[in-house]
């Protein structure tokens, strides 16, 4: 199987089980399991000491029935064809869940960006961009940041693409710095969107968020901004983790301070106003809300059994394994799951806003962006909650059902070429 990987198996199981639950036409369901195309490239990069190393990069385009391909670029050692394909597949349904007219794609390079100097990272990014240049474009496929990439990386991609085309092409990526045509609120969008869902879930569950606590695994972009928005809603953040370690403070952490510390020291390890804890314990702490916001596959059956939260809000893509999900299905009355394709869809939503603003060369203020994001997230949450309640589906199946129905409806309208 070309696309095989742990995350692809999880995703395939999800597509299969949702299709069966919806009694979906097997021809359509089968089509959704395969990406449209995949590109594997070699990315040679000259290190600062003069040596040349070659990395493997990927861009997978899953389905563009609803609009141009869209999806993040991940720089992480675990990146491989199967993982990128699974993430591209999830993007297709995520875009549909929030109703943006885009398809699903994903890309990445198997590398550890923390081992590169700024100059090396720039060379790696620019070479990768030229390798995939015929695959991407403002009307074709629009990359965005994901794990290990950021607005600066997007700026280098935009510049490389523009140099090759001979004119400025801002629309080729989203998640750009604001000065280059980025959108207000894009950096914060995924974390904020997640919390808009948590607020809606708390209302549904009749929980007072100002009395709640939370722990966050993966204190990066999504983890930080989710934490900040949770703080704004009165939630106390008790624990944070990243690749360097994990910290805990029973009285609550101040995320403006932890951010400053991480920017200065490169990680949360050693943060003085908290005690160090085992990073493996962050997900299973006794907090009302748990936010996995790092890598996939972290909640297996064992972790799922030990979760003590009331709300599991999935910032990371694919954080739950198939076995973990089986346990969560049995624990539905105890743990309310906000699945990844809903919880982290705020990022692609504001990426869509950025693309629209760039196309029109007319930019919106931060309030307008956030108000529109909140409205879209609330509507997506409501649609999925209704499916969950009315059709008696767990939240993950309900979110896949909403996404898959929209994609297959559009596929039927367009018909099969030739
Ligand atoms: P990031 O690189 O900014 O942060 C990732 C964080 O996770 C870092 O702090 C890193 O140290 C930490 N981490 C990595 N491995 C870990 C581990 N094993 N245990 C604990 N921490 C670990 O990345 P991000 O953009 O915040 O993305 C995080 C997750 O959210 C990814 O799964 C990504 O696919 C998903 N996501 C991101 C966006 C976005 O807009 N950035 C949108 C949708 C989904």
Short mmCIF file of C-alpha atoms and ligand atoms in Angstrom, two decimals:
data_model
loop_
_atom_site.label_atom_id
_atom_site.label_comp_id
_atom_site.label_asym_id
_atom_site.label_seq_id
_atom_site.Cartn_x
_atom_site.Cartn_y
_atom_site.Cartn_z
CA UNK A 1 0.00 0.00 0.00
CA UNK A 2 1.67 3.24 -1.20
CA UNK A 3 0.09 5.41 1.45
CA UNK A 4 0.46 3.13 4.43
CA UNK A 5 1.24 4.67 7.82
CA UNK A 6 -0.29 4.60 11.28
CA UNK A 7 -2.17 7.86 10.71
CA UNK A 8 -3.32 6.77 7.25
CA UNK A 9 -4.75 3.57 8.74
CA UNK A 10 -6.58 5.59 11.38
CA UNK A 11 -7.94 7.94 8.72
CA UNK A 12 -8.94 5.10 6.39
CA UNK A 13 -10.78 3.35 9.24
CA UNK A 14 -12.62 6.57 9.94
CA UNK A 15 -13.64 7.07 6.30
CA UNK A 16 -14.75 3.42 6.08
CA UNK A 17 -16.77 3.44 9.29
CA UNK A 18 -18.41 6.79 8.49
CA UNK A 19 -19.27 5.66 4.94
CA UNK A 20 -20.85 2.49 6.35
CA UNK A 21 -22.79 4.50 8.94
CA UNK A 22 -24.08 6.84 6.20
CA UNK A 23 -24.83 3.96 3.86
CA UNK A 24 -22.74 5.84 1.32
CA UNK A 25 -22.31 4.78 -2.29
CA UNK A 26 -19.19 2.55 -2.10
CA UNK A 27 -17.87 4.03 -5.38
CA UNK A 28 -17.83 7.49 -3.82
CA UNK A 29 -16.45 6.26 -0.51
CA UNK A 30 -13.63 4.40 -2.23
CA UNK A 31 -12.73 7.51 -4.20
CA UNK A 32 -12.29 9.41 -0.93
CA UNK A 33 -9.67 6.96 0.33
CA UNK A 34 -7.19 7.71 -2.45
CA UNK A 35 -5.45 11.05 -2.94
CA UNK A 36 -5.59 12.64 -6.41
CA UNK A 37 -1.80 12.74 -6.64
CA UNK A 38 1.41 12.79 -4.64
CA UNK A 39 4.82 14.24 -5.33
CA UNK A 40 8.02 13.07 -3.61
CA UNK A 41 11.07 15.27 -4.02
CA UNK A 42 14.69 15.30 -2.90
CA UNK A 43 15.79 18.49 -1.23
CA UNK A 44 19.55 19.00 -1.12
CA UNK A 45 20.69 21.69 1.29
CA UNK A 46 24.13 23.12 1.93
CA UNK A 47 24.84 23.29 5.66
CA UNK A 48 26.75 26.25 7.05
CA UNK A 49 29.89 24.09 7.34
CA UNK A 50 29.85 23.45 3.57
CA UNK A 51 28.53 19.87 3.65
CA UNK A 52 25.45 18.95 1.62
CA UNK A 53 22.60 16.90 3.08
CA UNK A 54 19.60 15.65 1.14
CA UNK A 55 16.14 15.50 2.68
CA UNK A 56 12.90 14.04 1.36
CA UNK A 57 9.92 16.32 0.80
CA UNK A 58 6.30 15.62 -0.10
CA UNK A 59 3.21 17.36 -1.42
CA UNK A 60 0.04 15.30 -1.52
CA UNK A 61 -3.17 16.61 -3.10
CA UNK A 62 -6.14 14.63 -1.90
CA UNK A 63 -9.30 16.10 -3.42
CA UNK A 64 -10.08 19.45 -5.10
CA UNK A 65 -13.75 18.87 -5.90
CA UNK A 66 -14.83 21.84 -3.77
CA UNK A 67 -12.00 24.22 -4.76
CA UNK A 68 -8.21 24.62 -5.01
CA UNK A 69 -6.07 22.39 -2.82
CA UNK A 70 -5.14 23.82 0.54
CA UNK A 71 -3.03 22.50 3.37
CA UNK A 72 -0.10 23.00 5.67
CA UNK A 73 3.57 22.21 5.32
CA UNK A 74 5.16 20.28 8.14
CA UNK A 75 8.89 20.14 8.89
CA UNK A 76 9.29 17.25 11.32
CA UNK A 77 11.37 14.05 11.48
CA UNK A 78 8.28 11.80 11.35
CA UNK A 79 7.00 13.21 8.04
CA UNK A 80 6.49 10.48 5.42
CA UNK A 81 4.22 9.81 2.46
CA UNK A 82 1.61 7.98 4.53
CA UNK A 83 1.40 10.68 7.20
CA UNK A 84 1.17 13.49 4.65
CA UNK A 85 -1.51 11.60 2.72
CA UNK A 86 -3.58 11.08 5.85
CA UNK A 87 -3.27 14.75 6.75
CA UNK A 88 -4.24 15.75 3.18
CA UNK A 89 -7.32 13.52 3.46
CA UNK A 90 -8.35 15.10 6.75
CA UNK A 91 -7.91 18.55 5.16
CA UNK A 92 -10.50 17.73 2.48
CA UNK A 93 -13.14 17.04 5.13
CA UNK A 94 -11.99 19.86 7.40
CA UNK A 95 -12.48 22.43 4.62
CA UNK A 96 -15.93 20.98 3.98
CA UNK A 97 -16.87 21.01 7.69
CA UNK A 98 -16.31 24.78 7.90
CA UNK A 99 -17.76 25.29 4.43
CA UNK A 100 -14.76 26.95 2.77
CA UNK A 101 -14.49 26.35 -0.99
CA UNK A 102 -11.17 24.55 -0.86
CA UNK A 103 -9.86 21.00 -1.21
CA UNK A 104 -7.41 19.02 0.87
CA UNK A 105 -3.64 18.86 0.53
CA UNK A 106 -0.63 18.60 2.80
CA UNK A 107 3.12 18.64 2.47
CA UNK A 108 6.30 18.50 4.40
CA UNK A 109 9.94 17.64 4.71
CA UNK A 110 11.28 14.84 6.93
CA UNK A 111 13.75 16.90 8.93
CA UNK A 112 14.31 18.41 12.36
CA UNK A 113 14.11 22.19 11.81
CA UNK A 114 15.54 22.89 15.27
CA UNK A 115 18.88 21.57 13.96
CA UNK A 116 19.10 24.21 11.21
CA UNK A 117 20.41 27.76 11.36
CA UNK A 118 18.13 30.43 9.93
CA UNK A 119 20.18 30.48 6.71
CA UNK A 120 20.01 26.68 6.37
CA UNK A 121 16.26 26.68 6.95
CA UNK A 122 15.87 29.35 4.29
CA UNK A 123 17.93 27.35 1.76
CA UNK A 124 15.93 24.20 2.55
CA UNK A 125 12.62 26.03 2.13
CA UNK A 126 13.60 27.73 -1.12
CA UNK A 127 14.91 24.52 -2.69
CA UNK A 128 11.78 22.61 -1.64
CA UNK A 129 9.64 25.36 -3.17
CA UNK A 130 11.38 25.07 -6.54
CA UNK A 131 10.97 21.28 -6.42
CA UNK A 132 7.18 21.56 -6.00
CA UNK A 133 6.73 24.79 -7.99
CA UNK A 134 4.70 23.24 -10.81
CA UNK A 135 2.36 21.70 -8.27
CA UNK A 136 1.39 24.84 -6.35
CA UNK A 137 -0.10 28.24 -7.20
CA UNK A 138 -2.78 30.68 -6.00
CA UNK A 139 -5.52 28.92 -8.02
CA UNK A 140 -4.08 25.42 -7.73
CA UNK A 141 -2.67 24.52 -4.34
CA UNK A 142 -1.93 26.95 -1.52
CA UNK A 143 0.40 25.82 1.30
CA UNK A 144 0.23 27.20 4.86
CA UNK A 145 2.15 26.74 8.14
CA UNK A 146 1.95 23.55 10.17
CA UNK A 147 4.26 21.94 12.69
CA UNK A 148 7.82 23.23 12.35
CA UNK A 149 6.94 25.99 9.87
CA UNK A 150 5.85 29.59 10.48
CA UNK A 151 5.10 32.93 8.74
CA UNK A 152 8.80 33.44 7.90
CA UNK A 153 8.89 30.10 6.07
CA UNK A 154 5.75 31.15 4.17
CA UNK A 155 7.45 34.44 3.22
CA UNK A 156 10.43 32.53 1.75
CA UNK A 157 8.06 30.30 -0.24
CA UNK A 158 6.16 33.33 -1.53
CA UNK A 159 9.42 35.03 -2.52
CA UNK A 160 10.88 31.96 -4.25
CA UNK A 161 7.65 31.34 -6.17
CA UNK A 162 7.41 35.03 -7.14
CA UNK A 163 11.06 35.16 -8.32
CA UNK A 164 10.44 32.15 -10.55
CA UNK A 165 7.23 33.60 -12.00
CA UNK A 166 8.73 37.08 -12.47
CA UNK A 167 6.12 38.97 -10.46
CA UNK A 168 4.82 39.14 -6.89
CA UNK A 169 2.41 36.28 -6.15
CA UNK A 170 1.18 36.82 -2.61
CA UNK A 171 -1.65 34.32 -2.99
CA UNK A 172 0.57 31.25 -3.32
CA UNK A 173 0.70 30.72 0.45
CA UNK A 174 -1.32 31.74 3.48
CA UNK A 175 -0.07 32.28 7.00
CA UNK A 176 2.26 34.97 5.64
CA UNK A 177 3.54 37.83 7.79
CA UNK A 178 0.94 40.65 7.87
CA UNK A 179 3.34 43.01 6.05
CA UNK A 180 3.35 40.63 3.07
CA UNK A 181 -0.39 40.27 2.74
CA UNK A 182 -1.00 37.98 5.69
CA UNK A 183 -4.30 38.19 7.51
CA UNK A 184 -4.86 39.70 10.90
CA UNK A 185 -5.56 36.87 13.30
CA UNK A 186 -4.12 34.03 11.19
CA UNK A 187 -1.39 33.22 13.70
CA UNK A 188 -3.94 32.93 16.50
CA UNK A 189 -6.72 31.39 14.37
CA UNK A 190 -6.31 27.68 15.06
CA UNK A 191 -6.06 28.09 18.83
CA UNK A 192 -8.91 30.60 18.94
CA UNK A 193 -11.13 28.51 16.69
CA UNK A 194 -10.57 25.56 19.00
CA UNK A 195 -11.68 27.58 22.00
CA UNK A 196 -14.78 28.88 20.20
CA UNK A 197 -15.70 25.18 19.98
CA UNK A 198 -14.84 24.61 23.66
CA UNK A 199 -17.12 27.54 24.60
CA UNK A 200 -19.94 26.03 22.53
CA UNK A 201 -19.31 22.59 24.05
CA UNK A 202 -19.33 24.00 27.58
CA UNK A 203 -22.66 25.68 26.86
CA UNK A 204 -24.06 22.40 25.55
CA UNK A 205 -22.75 20.51 28.60
CA UNK A 206 -23.82 23.31 30.98
CA UNK A 207 -20.28 23.74 32.30
CA UNK A 208 -19.06 27.06 33.70
CA UNK A 209 -15.69 27.65 32.03
CA UNK A 210 -14.60 30.15 34.66
CA UNK A 211 -14.45 27.23 37.11
CA UNK A 212 -12.46 25.01 34.74
CA UNK A 213 -8.83 23.94 34.44
CA UNK A 214 -6.90 22.77 31.38
CA UNK A 215 -3.69 21.08 30.31
CA UNK A 216 -2.05 21.43 26.91
CA UNK A 217 0.31 19.00 25.19
CA UNK A 218 2.41 20.76 22.54
CA UNK A 219 3.08 24.32 23.53
CA UNK A 220 3.66 25.71 20.03
CA UNK A 221 1.51 27.96 17.90
CA UNK A 222 -1.79 26.12 18.39
CA UNK A 223 -1.11 25.27 22.04
CA UNK A 224 -0.18 28.82 23.00
CA UNK A 225 -3.08 30.59 21.32
CA UNK A 226 -5.59 28.00 22.50
CA UNK A 227 -4.25 28.55 26.01
CA UNK A 228 -4.47 32.32 25.74
CA UNK A 229 -8.09 32.15 24.55
CA UNK A 230 -8.93 29.66 27.32
CA UNK A 231 -7.40 32.10 29.84
CA UNK A 232 -9.61 34.87 28.39
CA UNK A 233 -12.60 32.65 29.17
CA UNK A 234 -11.48 32.25 32.77
CA UNK A 235 -9.96 28.78 32.42
CA UNK A 236 -6.85 28.09 34.52
CA UNK A 237 -4.03 26.42 32.56
CA UNK A 238 -2.35 23.99 34.94
CA UNK A 239 0.10 22.18 32.66
CA UNK A 240 2.01 22.66 29.40
CA UNK A 241 4.46 20.47 27.52
CA UNK A 242 6.68 20.62 24.46
CA UNK A 243 9.59 18.55 23.13
CA UNK A 244 11.85 19.86 25.90
CA UNK A 245 9.65 18.86 28.86
CA UNK A 246 6.49 19.58 30.84
CA UNK A 247 5.56 21.96 33.67
CA UNK A 248 2.71 22.11 36.19
CA UNK A 249 1.36 24.77 38.53
CA UNK A 250 -1.74 23.99 40.59
CA UNK A 251 -2.55 27.72 40.85
CA UNK A 252 -2.44 28.19 37.09
CA UNK A 253 0.27 29.34 34.67
CA UNK A 254 0.45 32.81 33.10
CA UNK A 255 0.74 32.15 29.38
CA UNK A 256 2.16 35.55 28.48
CA UNK A 257 5.05 34.72 30.82
CA UNK A 258 5.51 31.13 29.63
CA UNK A 259 5.60 32.40 26.02
CA UNK A 260 8.34 34.90 26.87
CA UNK A 261 10.28 32.12 28.59
CA UNK A 262 9.94 29.74 25.61
CA UNK A 263 11.00 32.40 23.10
CA UNK A 264 14.09 33.11 25.20
CA UNK A 265 15.06 29.55 26.17
CA UNK A 266 13.79 27.53 23.19
CA UNK A 267 11.41 25.40 25.26
CA UNK A 268 9.28 25.19 28.39
CA UNK A 269 11.78 23.04 30.32
CA UNK A 270 13.12 24.86 33.37
CA UNK A 271 10.29 27.43 33.56
CA UNK A 272 10.80 28.68 37.11
CA UNK A 273 7.24 29.39 38.30
CA UNK A 274 6.12 25.75 38.02
CA UNK A 275 7.25 22.27 38.88
CA UNK A 276 8.64 19.88 36.28
CA UNK A 277 6.40 16.86 35.56
CA UNK A 278 6.66 13.82 33.32
CA UNK A 279 5.56 14.89 29.80
CA UNK A 280 3.70 11.57 29.50
CA UNK A 281 1.33 12.69 32.28
CA UNK A 282 0.10 15.91 30.66
CA UNK A 283 -2.82 14.31 28.83
CA UNK A 284 -4.01 12.29 31.81
CA UNK A 285 -3.90 15.01 34.46
CA UNK A 286 -7.04 15.80 36.36
CA UNK A 287 -8.16 18.88 34.42
CA UNK A 288 -11.57 19.69 32.92
CA UNK A 289 -10.16 20.35 29.47
CA UNK A 290 -7.30 18.57 27.71
CA UNK A 291 -5.84 19.94 24.48
CA UNK A 292 -3.46 17.70 22.52
CA UNK A 293 -1.71 20.19 20.23
CA UNK A 294 1.47 18.42 19.13
CA UNK A 295 1.77 15.27 17.05
CA UNK A 296 -0.65 12.54 15.97
CA UNK A 297 -1.32 9.16 17.60
CA UNK A 298 -0.69 10.28 21.20
CA UNK A 299 -3.99 8.98 22.61
CA UNK A 300 -3.90 5.20 22.34
CA UNK A 301 -6.17 2.80 24.24
CA UNK A 302 -4.11 3.09 27.42
CA UNK A 303 -4.05 6.90 27.46
CA UNK A 304 -7.75 7.01 26.51
CA UNK A 305 -8.59 4.80 29.50
CA UNK A 306 -6.67 7.13 31.80
CA UNK A 307 -8.05 10.45 30.55
CA UNK A 308 -9.74 12.37 33.37
CA UNK A 309 -11.03 15.39 31.46
CA UNK A 310 -14.59 16.36 30.62
CA UNK A 311 -13.72 17.94 27.25
CA UNK A 312 -11.05 16.67 24.86
CA UNK A 313 -10.37 19.40 22.29
CA UNK A 314 -8.12 18.09 19.51
CA UNK A 315 -5.76 20.81 18.34
CA UNK A 316 -3.34 18.31 16.77
CA UNK A 317 -4.28 16.41 13.65
CA UNK A 318 -5.05 12.74 14.26
CA UNK A 319 -4.14 12.66 17.97
CA UNK A 320 -6.28 9.57 18.67
CA UNK A 321 -5.45 6.06 17.40
CA UNK A 322 -8.16 3.66 16.22
CA UNK A 323 -7.86 1.73 19.51
CA UNK A 324 -7.92 4.98 21.51
CA UNK A 325 -11.07 5.98 19.68
CA UNK A 326 -12.76 2.70 20.60
CA UNK A 327 -12.17 3.49 24.27
CA UNK A 328 -13.43 7.06 23.81
CA UNK A 329 -16.60 5.71 22.19
CA UNK A 330 -17.29 3.72 25.37
CA UNK A 331 -16.58 6.78 27.50
CA UNK A 332 -18.81 9.19 25.54
CA UNK A 333 -20.92 10.04 28.59
CA UNK A 334 -17.80 11.05 30.55
CA UNK A 335 -15.65 12.71 27.87
CA UNK A 336 -17.00 15.08 25.22
CA UNK A 337 -14.72 14.97 22.17
CA UNK A 338 -14.24 17.93 19.85
CA UNK A 339 -12.56 16.08 16.97
CA UNK A 340 -9.58 17.49 15.07
CA UNK A 341 -11.32 18.31 11.78
CA UNK A 342 -13.66 20.58 13.73
CA UNK A 343 -11.47 21.75 16.61
CA UNK A 344 -8.49 22.88 14.55
CA UNK A 345 -10.39 24.13 11.49
CA UNK A 346 -9.95 27.77 12.54
CA UNK A 347 -6.53 27.78 10.87
CA UNK A 348 -7.79 26.91 7.41
CA UNK A 349 -10.78 29.22 7.90
CA UNK A 350 -8.58 32.28 8.40
CA UNK A 351 -6.22 31.00 5.69
CA UNK A 352 -9.27 31.14 3.44
CA UNK A 353 -9.93 34.72 4.64
CA UNK A 354 -6.30 35.58 3.84
CA UNK A 355 -6.64 34.12 0.35
CA UNK A 356 -9.88 36.07 -0.24
CA UNK A 357 -8.35 39.31 1.07
CA UNK A 358 -5.23 38.79 -1.07
CA UNK A 359 -7.28 38.11 -4.20
CA UNK A 360 -9.22 41.34 -3.68
CA UNK A 361 -6.25 43.35 -2.34
CA UNK A 362 -8.62 44.53 0.35
CA UNK A 363 -7.70 43.75 3.93
CA UNK A 364 -9.91 43.38 6.98
CA UNK A 365 -9.30 44.45 10.57
CA UNK A 366 -8.63 41.98 13.40
CA UNK A 367 -12.15 42.29 14.81
CA UNK A 368 -13.77 41.53 11.48
CA UNK A 369 -11.55 38.45 11.04
CA UNK A 370 -12.27 37.15 14.55
CA UNK A 371 -16.02 37.81 14.32
CA UNK A 372 -16.22 35.96 11.01
CA UNK A 373 -14.08 33.11 12.41
CA UNK A 374 -16.28 32.80 15.50
CA UNK A 375 -19.45 32.72 13.39
CA UNK A 376 -18.06 29.99 11.11
CA UNK A 377 -16.78 27.86 14.01
CA UNK A 378 -20.08 28.20 15.88
CA UNK A 379 -22.04 27.15 12.80
CA UNK A 380 -19.74 24.16 12.14
CA UNK A 381 -20.03 23.11 15.79
CA UNK A 382 -23.83 23.42 15.65
CA UNK A 383 -24.10 21.38 12.42
CA UNK A 384 -21.95 18.61 13.90
CA UNK A 385 -23.68 18.66 17.28
CA UNK A 386 -27.05 18.36 15.51
CA UNK A 387 -25.78 15.38 13.52
CA UNK A 388 -24.38 13.89 16.75
CA UNK A 389 -27.72 14.26 18.55
CA UNK A 390 -30.24 13.72 15.75
CA UNK A 391 -28.47 10.83 14.03
CA UNK A 392 -27.07 9.31 17.21
CA UNK A 393 -23.43 9.41 16.08
CA UNK A 394 -20.38 10.04 18.20
CA UNK A 395 -18.82 13.48 17.63
CA UNK A 396 -15.95 12.16 15.48
CA UNK A 397 -18.23 10.22 13.15
CA UNK A 398 -20.65 13.18 13.07
CA UNK A 399 -17.88 15.57 11.98
CA UNK A 400 -16.67 13.14 9.31
CA UNK A 401 -20.29 12.64 8.19
CA UNK A 402 -20.83 16.39 7.74
CA UNK A 403 -17.56 16.70 5.79
CA UNK A 404 -17.98 13.56 3.69
CA UNK A 405 -21.57 14.37 2.74
CA UNK A 406 -20.58 17.80 1.47
CA UNK A 407 -17.66 16.42 -0.56
CA UNK A 408 -19.64 13.54 -2.09
CA UNK A 409 -22.59 15.84 -2.92
CA UNK A 410 -20.20 18.10 -4.83
CA UNK A 411 -18.54 15.11 -6.51
CA UNK A 412 -21.92 13.94 -7.75
CA UNK A 413 -22.79 17.40 -9.10
CA UNK A 414 -19.50 17.65 -10.97
CA UNK A 415 -19.70 14.07 -12.27
CA UNK A 416 -16.84 11.74 -13.15
CA UNK A 417 -14.48 12.87 -15.91
CA UNK A 418 -14.40 11.66 -18.68
P1 LIG B 1 4.35 24.13 16.28
O1 LIG B 1 5.56 23.62 15.61
O2 LIG B 1 4.17 25.59 16.41
O3 LIG B 1 4.23 23.51 17.75
C1 LIG B 1 4.29 22.15 17.99
C2 LIG B 1 4.66 21.99 19.45
O4 LIG B 1 4.56 20.62 19.81
C3 LIG B 1 6.09 22.43 19.78
O5 LIG B 1 6.07 23.17 20.96
C4 LIG B 1 6.83 21.12 19.97
O6 LIG B 1 7.90 21.26 20.88
C5 LIG B 1 5.72 20.28 20.54
N1 LIG B 1 5.92 18.84 20.42
C6 LIG B 1 6.37 18.13 19.36
N2 LIG B 1 6.40 16.83 19.66
C7 LIG B 1 5.95 16.71 20.93
C8 LIG B 1 5.72 15.64 21.81
N3 LIG B 1 5.99 14.39 21.43
N4 LIG B 1 5.23 15.90 23.04
C9 LIG B 1 4.96 17.16 23.43
N5 LIG B 1 5.14 18.21 22.65
C10 LIG B 1 5.63 17.99 21.41
O7 LIG B 1 3.12 23.45 15.50
P2 LIG B 1 1.61 23.92 15.47
O8 LIG B 1 1.41 24.71 14.23
O9 LIG B 1 1.21 24.48 16.77
O10 LIG B 1 0.89 22.53 15.21
C11 LIG B 1 0.57 21.65 16.29
C12 LIG B 1 -0.47 20.65 15.83
O11 LIG B 1 -1.62 21.34 15.38
C13 LIG B 1 -0.03 19.77 14.65
O12 LIG B 1 -0.61 18.49 14.80
C14 LIG B 1 -0.65 20.46 13.46
O13 LIG B 1 -0.87 19.59 12.38
C15 LIG B 1 -1.95 20.94 14.06
N6 LIG B 1 -2.55 22.07 13.34
C16 LIG B 1 -1.89 23.25 13.20
C17 LIG B 1 -2.51 24.28 12.53
C18 LIG B 1 -1.87 25.65 12.41
O14 LIG B 1 -2.54 26.56 11.94
N7 LIG B 1 -0.64 25.85 12.81
C19 LIG B 1 -3.79 24.11 11.96
C20 LIG B 1 -4.43 22.89 12.13
C21 LIG B 1 -3.81 21.87 12.83
#
